[in-house]
mmCIF file of C-alpha atoms in Angstrom:
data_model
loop_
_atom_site.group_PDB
_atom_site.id
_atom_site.type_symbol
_atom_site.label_atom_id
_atom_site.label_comp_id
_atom_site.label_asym_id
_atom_site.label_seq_id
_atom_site.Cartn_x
_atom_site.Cartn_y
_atom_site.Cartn_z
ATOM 1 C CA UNK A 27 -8.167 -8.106 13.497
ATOM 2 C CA UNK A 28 -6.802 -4.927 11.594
ATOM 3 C CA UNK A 29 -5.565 -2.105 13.846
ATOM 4 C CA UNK A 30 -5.625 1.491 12.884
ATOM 5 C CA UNK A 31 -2.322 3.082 11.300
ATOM 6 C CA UNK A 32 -1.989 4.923 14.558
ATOM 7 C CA UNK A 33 -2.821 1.714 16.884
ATOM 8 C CA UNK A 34 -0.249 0.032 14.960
ATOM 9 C CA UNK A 35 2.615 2.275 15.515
ATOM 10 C CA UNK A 36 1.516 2.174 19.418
ATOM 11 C CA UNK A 37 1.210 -1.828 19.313
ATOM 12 C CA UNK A 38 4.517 -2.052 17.427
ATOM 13 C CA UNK A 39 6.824 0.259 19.100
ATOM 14 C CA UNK A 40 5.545 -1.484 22.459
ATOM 15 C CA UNK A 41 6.774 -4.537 20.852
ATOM 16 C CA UNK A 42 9.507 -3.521 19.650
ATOM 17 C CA UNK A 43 12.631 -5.234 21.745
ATOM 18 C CA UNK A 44 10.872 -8.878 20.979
ATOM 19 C CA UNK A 45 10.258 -8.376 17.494
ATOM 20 C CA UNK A 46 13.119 -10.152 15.364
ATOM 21 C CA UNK A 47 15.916 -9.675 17.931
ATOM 22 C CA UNK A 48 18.743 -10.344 16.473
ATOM 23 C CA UNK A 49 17.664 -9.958 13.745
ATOM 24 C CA UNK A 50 17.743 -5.938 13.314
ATOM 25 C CA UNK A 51 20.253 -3.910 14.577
ATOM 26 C CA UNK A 52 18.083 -1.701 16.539
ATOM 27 C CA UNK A 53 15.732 -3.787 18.095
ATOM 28 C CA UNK A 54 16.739 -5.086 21.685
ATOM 29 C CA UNK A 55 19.197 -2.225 21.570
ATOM 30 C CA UNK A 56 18.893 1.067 23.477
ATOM 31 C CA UNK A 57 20.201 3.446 20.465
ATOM 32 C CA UNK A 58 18.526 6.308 19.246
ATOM 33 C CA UNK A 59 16.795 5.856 15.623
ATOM 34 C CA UNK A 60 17.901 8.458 13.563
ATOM 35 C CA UNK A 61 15.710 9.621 10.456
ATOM 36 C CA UNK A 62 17.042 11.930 8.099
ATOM 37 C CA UNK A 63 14.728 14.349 7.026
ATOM 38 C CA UNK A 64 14.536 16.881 3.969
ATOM 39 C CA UNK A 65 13.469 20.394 5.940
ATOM 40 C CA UNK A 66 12.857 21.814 2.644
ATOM 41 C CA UNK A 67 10.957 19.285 0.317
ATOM 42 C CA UNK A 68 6.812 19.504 -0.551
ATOM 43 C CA UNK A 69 5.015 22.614 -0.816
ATOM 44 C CA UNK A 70 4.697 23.720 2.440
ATOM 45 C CA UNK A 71 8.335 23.788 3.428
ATOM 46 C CA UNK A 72 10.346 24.690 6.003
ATOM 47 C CA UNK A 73 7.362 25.261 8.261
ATOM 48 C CA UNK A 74 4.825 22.176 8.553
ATOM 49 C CA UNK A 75 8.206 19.921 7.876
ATOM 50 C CA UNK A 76 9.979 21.272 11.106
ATOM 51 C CA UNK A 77 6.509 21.480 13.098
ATOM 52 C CA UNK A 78 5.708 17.591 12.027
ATOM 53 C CA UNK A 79 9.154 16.428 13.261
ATOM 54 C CA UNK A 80 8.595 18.785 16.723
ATOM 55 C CA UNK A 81 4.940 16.598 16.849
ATOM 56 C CA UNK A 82 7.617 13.291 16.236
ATOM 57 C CA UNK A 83 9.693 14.327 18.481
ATOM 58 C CA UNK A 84 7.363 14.849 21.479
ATOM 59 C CA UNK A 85 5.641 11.561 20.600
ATOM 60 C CA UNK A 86 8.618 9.299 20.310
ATOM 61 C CA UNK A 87 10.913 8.517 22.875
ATOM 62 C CA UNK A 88 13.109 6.884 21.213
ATOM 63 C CA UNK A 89 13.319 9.297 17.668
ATOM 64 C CA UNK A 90 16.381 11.794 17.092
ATOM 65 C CA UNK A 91 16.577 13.595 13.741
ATOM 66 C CA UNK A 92 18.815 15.071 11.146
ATOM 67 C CA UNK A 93 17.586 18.062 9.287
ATOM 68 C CA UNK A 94 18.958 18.419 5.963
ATOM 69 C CA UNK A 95 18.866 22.124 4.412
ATOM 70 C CA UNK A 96 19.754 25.790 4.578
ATOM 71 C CA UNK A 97 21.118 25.895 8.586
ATOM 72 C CA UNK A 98 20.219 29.832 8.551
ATOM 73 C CA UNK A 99 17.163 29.474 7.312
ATOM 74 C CA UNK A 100 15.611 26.601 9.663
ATOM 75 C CA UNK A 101 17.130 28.051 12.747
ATOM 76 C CA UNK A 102 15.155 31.767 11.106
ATOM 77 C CA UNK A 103 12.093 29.737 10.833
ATOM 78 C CA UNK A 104 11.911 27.790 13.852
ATOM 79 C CA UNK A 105 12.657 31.009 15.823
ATOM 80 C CA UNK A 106 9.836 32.828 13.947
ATOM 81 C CA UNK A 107 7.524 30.176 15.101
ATOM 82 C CA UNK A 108 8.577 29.230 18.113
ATOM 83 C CA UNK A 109 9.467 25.554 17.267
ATOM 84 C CA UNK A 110 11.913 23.663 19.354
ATOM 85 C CA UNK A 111 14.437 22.252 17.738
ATOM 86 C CA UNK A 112 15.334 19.360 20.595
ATOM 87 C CA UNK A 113 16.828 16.361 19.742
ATOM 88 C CA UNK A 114 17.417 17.786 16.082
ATOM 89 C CA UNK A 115 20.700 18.631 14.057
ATOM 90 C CA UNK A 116 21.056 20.127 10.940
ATOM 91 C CA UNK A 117 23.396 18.990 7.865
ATOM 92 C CA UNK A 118 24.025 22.197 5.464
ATOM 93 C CA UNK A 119 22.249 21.771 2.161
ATOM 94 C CA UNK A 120 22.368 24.984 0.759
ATOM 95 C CA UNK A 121 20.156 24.428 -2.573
ATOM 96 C CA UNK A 122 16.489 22.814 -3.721
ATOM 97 C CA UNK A 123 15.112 20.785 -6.176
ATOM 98 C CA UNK A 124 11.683 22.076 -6.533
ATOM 99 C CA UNK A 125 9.138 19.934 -8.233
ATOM 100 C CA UNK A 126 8.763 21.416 -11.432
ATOM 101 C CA UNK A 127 12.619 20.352 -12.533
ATOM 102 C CA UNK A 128 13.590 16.919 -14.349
ATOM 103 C CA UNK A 129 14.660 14.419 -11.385
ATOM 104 C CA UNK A 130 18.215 14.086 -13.626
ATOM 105 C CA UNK A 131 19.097 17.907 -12.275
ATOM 106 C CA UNK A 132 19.723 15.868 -8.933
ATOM 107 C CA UNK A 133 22.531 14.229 -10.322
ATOM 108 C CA UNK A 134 23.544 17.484 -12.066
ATOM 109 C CA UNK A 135 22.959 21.171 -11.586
ATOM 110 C CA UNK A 136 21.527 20.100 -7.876
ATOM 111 C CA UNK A 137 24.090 17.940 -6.423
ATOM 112 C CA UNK A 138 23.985 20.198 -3.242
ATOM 113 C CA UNK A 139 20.052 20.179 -2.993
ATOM 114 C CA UNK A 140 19.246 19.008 0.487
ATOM 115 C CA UNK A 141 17.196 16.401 -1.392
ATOM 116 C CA UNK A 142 20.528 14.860 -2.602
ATOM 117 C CA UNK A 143 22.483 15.893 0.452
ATOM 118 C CA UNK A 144 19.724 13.917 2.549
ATOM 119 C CA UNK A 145 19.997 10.628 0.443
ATOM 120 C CA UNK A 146 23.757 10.820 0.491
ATOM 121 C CA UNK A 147 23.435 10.973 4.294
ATOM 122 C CA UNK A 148 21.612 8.124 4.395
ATOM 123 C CA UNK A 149 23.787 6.205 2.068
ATOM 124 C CA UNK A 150 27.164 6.637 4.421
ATOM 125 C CA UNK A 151 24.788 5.528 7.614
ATOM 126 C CA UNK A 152 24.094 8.887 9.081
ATOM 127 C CA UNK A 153 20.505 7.406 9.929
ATOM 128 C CA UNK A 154 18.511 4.722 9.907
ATOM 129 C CA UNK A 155 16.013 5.970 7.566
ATOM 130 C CA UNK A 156 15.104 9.061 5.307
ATOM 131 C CA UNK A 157 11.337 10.651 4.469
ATOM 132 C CA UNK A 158 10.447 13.648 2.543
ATOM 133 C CA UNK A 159 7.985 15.630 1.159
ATOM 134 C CA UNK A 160 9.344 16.664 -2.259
ATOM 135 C CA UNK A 161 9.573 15.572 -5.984
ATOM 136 C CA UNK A 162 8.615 12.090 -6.511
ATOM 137 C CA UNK A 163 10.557 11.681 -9.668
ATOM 138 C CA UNK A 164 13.547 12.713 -8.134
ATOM 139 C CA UNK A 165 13.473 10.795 -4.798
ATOM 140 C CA UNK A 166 13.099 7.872 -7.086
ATOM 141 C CA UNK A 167 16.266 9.131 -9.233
ATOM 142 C CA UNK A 168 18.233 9.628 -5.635
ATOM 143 C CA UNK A 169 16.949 6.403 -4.041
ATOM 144 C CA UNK A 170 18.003 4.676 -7.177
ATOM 145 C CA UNK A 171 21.266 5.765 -7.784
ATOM 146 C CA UNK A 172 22.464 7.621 -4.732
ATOM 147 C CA UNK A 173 21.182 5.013 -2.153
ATOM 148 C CA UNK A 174 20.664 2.231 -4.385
ATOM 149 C CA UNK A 175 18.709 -0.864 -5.042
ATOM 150 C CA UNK A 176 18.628 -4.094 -3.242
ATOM 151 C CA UNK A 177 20.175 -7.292 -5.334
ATOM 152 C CA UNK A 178 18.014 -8.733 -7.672
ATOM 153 C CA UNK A 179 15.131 -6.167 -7.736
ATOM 154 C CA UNK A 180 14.621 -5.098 -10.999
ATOM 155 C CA UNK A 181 12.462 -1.484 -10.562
ATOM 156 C CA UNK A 182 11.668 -0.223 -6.910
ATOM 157 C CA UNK A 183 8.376 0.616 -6.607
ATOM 158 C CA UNK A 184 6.035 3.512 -4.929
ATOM 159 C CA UNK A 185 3.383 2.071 -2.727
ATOM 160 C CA UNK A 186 0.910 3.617 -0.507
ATOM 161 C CA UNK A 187 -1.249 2.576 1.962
ATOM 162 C CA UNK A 188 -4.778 3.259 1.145
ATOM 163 C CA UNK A 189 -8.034 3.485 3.338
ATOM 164 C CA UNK A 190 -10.576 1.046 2.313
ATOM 165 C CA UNK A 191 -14.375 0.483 3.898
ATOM 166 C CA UNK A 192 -12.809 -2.049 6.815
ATOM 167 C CA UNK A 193 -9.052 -1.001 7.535
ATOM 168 C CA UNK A 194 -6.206 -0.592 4.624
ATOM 169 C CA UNK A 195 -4.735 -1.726 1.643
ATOM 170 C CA UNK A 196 -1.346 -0.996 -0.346
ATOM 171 C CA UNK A 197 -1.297 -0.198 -3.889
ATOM 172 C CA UNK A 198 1.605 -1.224 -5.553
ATOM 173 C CA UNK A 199 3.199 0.332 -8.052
ATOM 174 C CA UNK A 200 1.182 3.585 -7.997
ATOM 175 C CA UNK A 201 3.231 5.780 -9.849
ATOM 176 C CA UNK A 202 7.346 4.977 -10.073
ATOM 177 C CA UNK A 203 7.629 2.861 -12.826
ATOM 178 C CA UNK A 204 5.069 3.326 -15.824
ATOM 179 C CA UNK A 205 6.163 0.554 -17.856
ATOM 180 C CA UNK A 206 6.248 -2.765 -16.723
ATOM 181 C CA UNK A 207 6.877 -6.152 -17.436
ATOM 182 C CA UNK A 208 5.120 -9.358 -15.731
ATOM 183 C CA UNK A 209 8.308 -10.290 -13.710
ATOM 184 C CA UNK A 210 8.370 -6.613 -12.140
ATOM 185 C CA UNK A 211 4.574 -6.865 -11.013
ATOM 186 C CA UNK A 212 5.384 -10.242 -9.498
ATOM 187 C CA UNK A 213 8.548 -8.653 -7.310
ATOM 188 C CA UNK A 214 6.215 -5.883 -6.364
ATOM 189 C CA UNK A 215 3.552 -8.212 -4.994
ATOM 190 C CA UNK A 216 6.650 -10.267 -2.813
ATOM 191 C CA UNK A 217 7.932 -6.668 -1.417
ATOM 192 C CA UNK A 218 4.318 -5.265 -0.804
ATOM 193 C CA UNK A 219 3.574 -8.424 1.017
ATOM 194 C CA UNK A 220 6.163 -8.603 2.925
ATOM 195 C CA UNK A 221 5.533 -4.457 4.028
ATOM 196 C CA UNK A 222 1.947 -5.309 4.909
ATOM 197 C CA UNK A 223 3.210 -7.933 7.394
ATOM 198 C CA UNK A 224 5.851 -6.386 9.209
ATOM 199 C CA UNK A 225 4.450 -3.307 9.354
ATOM 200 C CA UNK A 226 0.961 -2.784 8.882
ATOM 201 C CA UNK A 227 0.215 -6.619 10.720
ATOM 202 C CA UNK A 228 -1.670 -8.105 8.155
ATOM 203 C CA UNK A 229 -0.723 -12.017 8.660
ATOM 204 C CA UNK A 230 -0.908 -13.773 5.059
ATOM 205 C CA UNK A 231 -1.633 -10.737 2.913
ATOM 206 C CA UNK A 232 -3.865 -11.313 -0.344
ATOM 207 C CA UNK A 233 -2.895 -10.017 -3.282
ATOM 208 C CA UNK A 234 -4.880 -8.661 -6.229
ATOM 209 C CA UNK A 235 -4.054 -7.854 -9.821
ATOM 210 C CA UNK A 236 -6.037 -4.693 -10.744
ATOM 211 C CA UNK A 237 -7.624 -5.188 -13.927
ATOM 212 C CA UNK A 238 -11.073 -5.114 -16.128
ATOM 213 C CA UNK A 239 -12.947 -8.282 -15.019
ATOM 214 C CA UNK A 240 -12.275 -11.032 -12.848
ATOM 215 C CA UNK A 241 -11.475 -14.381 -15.306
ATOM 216 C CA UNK A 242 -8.610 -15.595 -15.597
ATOM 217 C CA UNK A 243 -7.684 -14.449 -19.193
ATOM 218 C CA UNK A 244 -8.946 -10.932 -18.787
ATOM 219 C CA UNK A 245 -6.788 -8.180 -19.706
ATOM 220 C CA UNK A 246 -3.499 -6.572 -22.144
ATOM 221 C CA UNK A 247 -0.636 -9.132 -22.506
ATOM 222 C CA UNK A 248 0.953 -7.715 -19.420
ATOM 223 C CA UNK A 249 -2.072 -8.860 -17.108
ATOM 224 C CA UNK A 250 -2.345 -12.224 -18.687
ATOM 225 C CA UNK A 251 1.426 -12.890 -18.578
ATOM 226 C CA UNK A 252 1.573 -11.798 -14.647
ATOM 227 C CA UNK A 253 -1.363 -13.914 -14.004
ATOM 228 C CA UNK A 254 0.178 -17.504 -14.298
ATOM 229 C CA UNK A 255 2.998 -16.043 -12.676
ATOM 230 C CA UNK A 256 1.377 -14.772 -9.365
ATOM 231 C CA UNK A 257 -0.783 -18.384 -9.281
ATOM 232 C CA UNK A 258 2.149 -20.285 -9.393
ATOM 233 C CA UNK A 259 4.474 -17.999 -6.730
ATOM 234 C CA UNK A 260 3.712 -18.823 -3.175
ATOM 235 C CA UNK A 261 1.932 -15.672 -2.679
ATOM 236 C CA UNK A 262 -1.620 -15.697 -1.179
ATOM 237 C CA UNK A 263 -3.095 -14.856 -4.946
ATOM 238 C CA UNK A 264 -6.807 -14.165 -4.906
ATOM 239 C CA UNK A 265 -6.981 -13.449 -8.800
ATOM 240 C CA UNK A 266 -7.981 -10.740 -10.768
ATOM 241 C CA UNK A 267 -9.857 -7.727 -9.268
ATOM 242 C CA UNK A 268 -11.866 -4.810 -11.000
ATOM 243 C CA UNK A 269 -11.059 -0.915 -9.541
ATOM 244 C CA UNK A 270 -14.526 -1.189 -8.463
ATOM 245 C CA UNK A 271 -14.101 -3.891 -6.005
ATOM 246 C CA UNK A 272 -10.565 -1.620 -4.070
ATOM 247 C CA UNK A 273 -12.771 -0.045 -1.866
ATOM 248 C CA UNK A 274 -14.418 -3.212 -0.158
ATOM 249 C CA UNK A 275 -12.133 -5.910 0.919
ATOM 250 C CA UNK A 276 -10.827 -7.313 -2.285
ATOM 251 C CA UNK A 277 -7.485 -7.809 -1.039
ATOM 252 C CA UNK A 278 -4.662 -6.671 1.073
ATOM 253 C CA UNK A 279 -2.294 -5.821 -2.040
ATOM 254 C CA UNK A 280 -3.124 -4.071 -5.083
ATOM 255 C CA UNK A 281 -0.482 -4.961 -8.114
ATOM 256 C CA UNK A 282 -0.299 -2.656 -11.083
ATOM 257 C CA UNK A 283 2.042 -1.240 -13.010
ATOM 258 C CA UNK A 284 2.662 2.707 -12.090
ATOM 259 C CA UNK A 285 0.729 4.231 -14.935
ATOM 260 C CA UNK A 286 -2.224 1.996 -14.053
ATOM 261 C CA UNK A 287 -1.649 2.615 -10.545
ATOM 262 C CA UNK A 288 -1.024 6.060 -10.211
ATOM 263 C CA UNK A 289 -4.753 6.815 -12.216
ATOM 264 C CA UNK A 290 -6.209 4.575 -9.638
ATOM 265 C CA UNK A 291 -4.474 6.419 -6.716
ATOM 266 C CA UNK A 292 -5.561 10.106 -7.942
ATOM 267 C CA UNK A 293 -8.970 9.253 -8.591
ATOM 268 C CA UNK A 294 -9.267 7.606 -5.275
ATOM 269 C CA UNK A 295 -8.696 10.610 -3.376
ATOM 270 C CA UNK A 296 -10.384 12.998 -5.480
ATOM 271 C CA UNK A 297 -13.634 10.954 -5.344
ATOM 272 C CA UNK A 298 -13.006 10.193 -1.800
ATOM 273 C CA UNK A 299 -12.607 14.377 -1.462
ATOM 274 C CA UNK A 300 -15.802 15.311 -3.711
ATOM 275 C CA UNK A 301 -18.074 12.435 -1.353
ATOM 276 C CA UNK A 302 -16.644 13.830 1.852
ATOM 277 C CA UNK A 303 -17.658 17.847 0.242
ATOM 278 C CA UNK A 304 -21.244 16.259 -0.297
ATOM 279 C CA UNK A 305 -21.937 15.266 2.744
ATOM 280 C CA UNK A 306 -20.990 18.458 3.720
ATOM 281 C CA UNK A 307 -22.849 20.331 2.072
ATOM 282 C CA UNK A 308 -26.375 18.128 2.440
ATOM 283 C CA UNK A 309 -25.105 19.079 6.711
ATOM 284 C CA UNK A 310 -25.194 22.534 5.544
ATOM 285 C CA UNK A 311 -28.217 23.091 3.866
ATOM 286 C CA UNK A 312 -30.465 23.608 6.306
ATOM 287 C CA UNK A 313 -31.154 24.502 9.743
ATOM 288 C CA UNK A 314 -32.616 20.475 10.563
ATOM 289 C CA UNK A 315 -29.865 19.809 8.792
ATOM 290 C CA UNK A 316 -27.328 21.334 10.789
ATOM 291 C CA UNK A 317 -29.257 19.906 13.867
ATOM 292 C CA UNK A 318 -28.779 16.109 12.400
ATOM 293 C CA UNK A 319 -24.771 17.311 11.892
ATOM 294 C CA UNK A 320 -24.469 18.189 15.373
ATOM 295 C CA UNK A 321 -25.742 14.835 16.172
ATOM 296 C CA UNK A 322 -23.503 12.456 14.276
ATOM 297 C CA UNK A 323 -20.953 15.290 14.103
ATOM 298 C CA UNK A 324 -18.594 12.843 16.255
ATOM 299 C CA UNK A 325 -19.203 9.749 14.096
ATOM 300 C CA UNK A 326 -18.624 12.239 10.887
ATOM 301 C CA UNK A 327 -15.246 13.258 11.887
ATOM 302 C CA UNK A 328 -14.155 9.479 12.975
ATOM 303 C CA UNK A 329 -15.387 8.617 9.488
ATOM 304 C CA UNK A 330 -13.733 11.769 7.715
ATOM 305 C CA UNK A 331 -10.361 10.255 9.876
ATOM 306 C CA UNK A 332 -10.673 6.536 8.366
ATOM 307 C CA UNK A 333 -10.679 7.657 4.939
ATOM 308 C CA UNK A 334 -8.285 10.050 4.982
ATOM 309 C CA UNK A 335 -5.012 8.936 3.108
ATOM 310 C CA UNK A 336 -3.211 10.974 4.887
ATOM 311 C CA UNK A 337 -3.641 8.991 8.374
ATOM 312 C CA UNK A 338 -1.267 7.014 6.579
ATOM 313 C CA UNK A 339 1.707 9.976 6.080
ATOM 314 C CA UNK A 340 3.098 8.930 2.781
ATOM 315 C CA UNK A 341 4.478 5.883 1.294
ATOM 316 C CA UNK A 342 7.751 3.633 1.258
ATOM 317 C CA UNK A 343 10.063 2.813 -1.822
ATOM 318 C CA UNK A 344 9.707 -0.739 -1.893
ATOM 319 C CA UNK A 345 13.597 -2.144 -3.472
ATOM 320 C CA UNK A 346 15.980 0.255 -2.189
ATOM 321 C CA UNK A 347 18.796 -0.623 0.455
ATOM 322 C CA UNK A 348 17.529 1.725 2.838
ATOM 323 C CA UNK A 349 14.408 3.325 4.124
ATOM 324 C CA UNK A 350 13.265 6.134 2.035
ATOM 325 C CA UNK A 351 9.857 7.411 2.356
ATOM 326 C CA UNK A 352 7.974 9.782 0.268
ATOM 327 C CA UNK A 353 5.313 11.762 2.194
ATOM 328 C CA UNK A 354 2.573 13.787 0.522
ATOM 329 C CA UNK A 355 3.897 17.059 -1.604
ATOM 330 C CA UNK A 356 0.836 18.799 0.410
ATOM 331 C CA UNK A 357 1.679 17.410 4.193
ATOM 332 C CA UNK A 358 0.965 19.846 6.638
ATOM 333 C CA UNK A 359 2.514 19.173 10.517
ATOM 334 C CA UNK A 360 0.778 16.131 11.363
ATOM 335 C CA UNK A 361 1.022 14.114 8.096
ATOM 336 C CA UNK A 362 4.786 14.482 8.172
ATOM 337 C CA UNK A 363 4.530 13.633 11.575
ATOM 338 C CA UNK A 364 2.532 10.359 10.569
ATOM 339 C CA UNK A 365 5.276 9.941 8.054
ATOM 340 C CA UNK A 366 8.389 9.628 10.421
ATOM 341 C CA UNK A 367 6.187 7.326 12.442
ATOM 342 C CA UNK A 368 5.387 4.685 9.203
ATOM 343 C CA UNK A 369 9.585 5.233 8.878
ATOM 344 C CA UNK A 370 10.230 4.032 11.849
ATOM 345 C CA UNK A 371 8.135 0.952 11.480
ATOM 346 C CA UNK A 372 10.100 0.276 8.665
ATOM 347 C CA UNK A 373 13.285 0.310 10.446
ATOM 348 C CA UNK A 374 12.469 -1.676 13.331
ATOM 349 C CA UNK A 375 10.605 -4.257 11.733
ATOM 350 C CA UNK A 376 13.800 -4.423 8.911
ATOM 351 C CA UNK A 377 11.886 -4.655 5.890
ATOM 352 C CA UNK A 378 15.004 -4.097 3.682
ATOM 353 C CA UNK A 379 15.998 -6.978 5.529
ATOM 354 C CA UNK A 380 13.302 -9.177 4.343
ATOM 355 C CA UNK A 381 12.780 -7.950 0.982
ATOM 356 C CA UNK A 382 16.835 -8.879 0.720
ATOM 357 C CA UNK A 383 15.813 -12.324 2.229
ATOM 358 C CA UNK A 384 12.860 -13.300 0.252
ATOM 359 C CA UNK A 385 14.477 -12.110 -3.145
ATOM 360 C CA UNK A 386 17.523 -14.339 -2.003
ATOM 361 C CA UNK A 387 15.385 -17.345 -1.287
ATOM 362 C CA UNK A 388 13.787 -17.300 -4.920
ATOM 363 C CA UNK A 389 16.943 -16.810 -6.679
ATOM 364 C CA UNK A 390 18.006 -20.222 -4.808
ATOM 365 C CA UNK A 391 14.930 -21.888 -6.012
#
């Protein structure tokens, strides 16, 4: 059975102290989590950033949070907007990278951008985990190089969870690294397997290559090289699968490379978008119409919920030595808020830990 993202985060913080104790620091342990947090990252910062960590706040017990910007102006805007600021503190960042500069300007002219200030943070253990809202290029350049990978991973990769007809599914790379080679799109099918697992609860995970036709020997030189490569690895391999097939239940984990995968990711939305505007509209055009809306107006809005990426808050950098998460350049209150949640999962269920583990193991073999 597949849970909801928001289920999930209820069954798994409920389970929480007997999940791999021992195991992760946190769990079994009364401390505070700490996620670091970017105030001023995405397009609709300070404000939906500080209200989605107030909605965090209020909704988990066990969350504290360090905000990472300009002090004067959070304080400003949480004042104008009545936000309490409970259970947050504030590390002085007093400069932005906005998303229209090259991700290198993080390691150059914006060294005090509280993008860079937040990843350093996390780096020296200031929190357990980091997520923001801004320039994906450039979390990837931080995450890389100011946080750092784990051993042996070759690219870290970008990968969302995606709604699909019955529950979820993770597309992997979807936009980090646009050139790949078959090695890479085997490590990202180990590290998106392992996320599905421990924190989405998907026991065995199947894992598709995304590509024109089913066979075997379909596809460019990188497809047919990965191929042999994911039958052979002790992943739960279900073969090739066309873009076509995503939606349904294909499998659990797309594998692509990022070019690939961030094509599939944009024109997933916007299709899902334009449907969702349809319907809408056929609700709207007439009076009976409008009658039949207010009837399955419920059921509409459930639907409009389950196929909302969004639900989901944003998506994890599979590789790196410590949680980062990128949420959605666009998240208003409650997306962020979804964001920290899908964090948090990632701490306590220590991912990093079993990426480490399982990249370990097949060096050994």
């Amino acid at each position: 059975m597949r849970l909801s993202a928001g289920a999930l985060l209820i069954h798994y913080g409920n389970q929480w102290k007997q999940n791999r104790r021992g195991e992760n620091p946190l769990c079994g342990s009364d401390r505070k989590m700490k996620i670091i947090v970017d105030a001023f990252g995405g397009d609709n910062a300070p404000l939906e950033i500080l209200k989605g960590c107030e909605m965090a706040i209020k909704k988990y017990d066990d969350l504290e949070i360090l905000l990472v910007g300009s002090t004067e102006k959070i304080n400003e805007c949480a004042k104008e907007n009545s936000i309490s600021l409970k259970k947050m503190e504030i590390l002085e960042a007093p400069d932005v990278i906005s998303m229209e500069e090259h991700p290198n300007e993080l390691r150059k002219s914006k060294k005090n951008s509280s993008l860079a200030v937040a990843l350093r943070a996390l780096a020296e253990d200031k929190g357990d985990g980091f997520v923001g809202a801004g320039s994906t290029g450039a979390t990837l350049m931080g995450a890389t190089t100011i946080v750092g990978r784990i051993k042996g991973v070759k690219r870290p990769a970008i990968a969302p969870v995606m709604p699909k007809m019955d529950g979820f599914f993770m597309l992997c790379d979807s936009g980090a690294n646009a050139d790949c080679r078959p090695e890479m799109l085997v490590q990202f099918a180990k590290m998106g397997s392992i996320y599905m697992e421990k924190v989405m609860g998907v026991t065995n995970p199947r894992v598709g290559l995304a590509n024109i036709g089913t066979e075997d020997t379909k596809g460019d030189s990188l497809r047919t090289e990965t191929f042999p490569l994911l039958k052979e690895s002790e992943l739960n391999f279900v073969g090739n699968i066309e873009s076509r097939e995503i939606p349904y239940d294909a499998c659990d984990v797309v594998v692509t490379d990022g070019f690939t995968g961030n094509i599939i990711l944009k024109l997933y939305e916007g299709v899902a978008g334009a449907l969702m505007k349809k319907v809408k509209g056929v609700f709207k055009k007439s009076l009976k119409n409008k009658l039949a809306a207010s009837v399955v107006l419920k059921d509409m809005k459930t639907m409009a919920k389950q196929v909302d990426a969004n639900e989901y808050g944003g998506a994890p950098f599979l590789g790196v030595k410590k949680p980062v998460f990128k949420a959605h350049g666009n998240s208003k209150a409650q997306t962020f808020c979804n964001a920290i949640g899908m964090a948090m999962e990632f701490v306590r269920n220590d991912v990093v830990g079993a990426i480490t583990d399982a990249l370990a193991k097949g060096e050994e073999e």
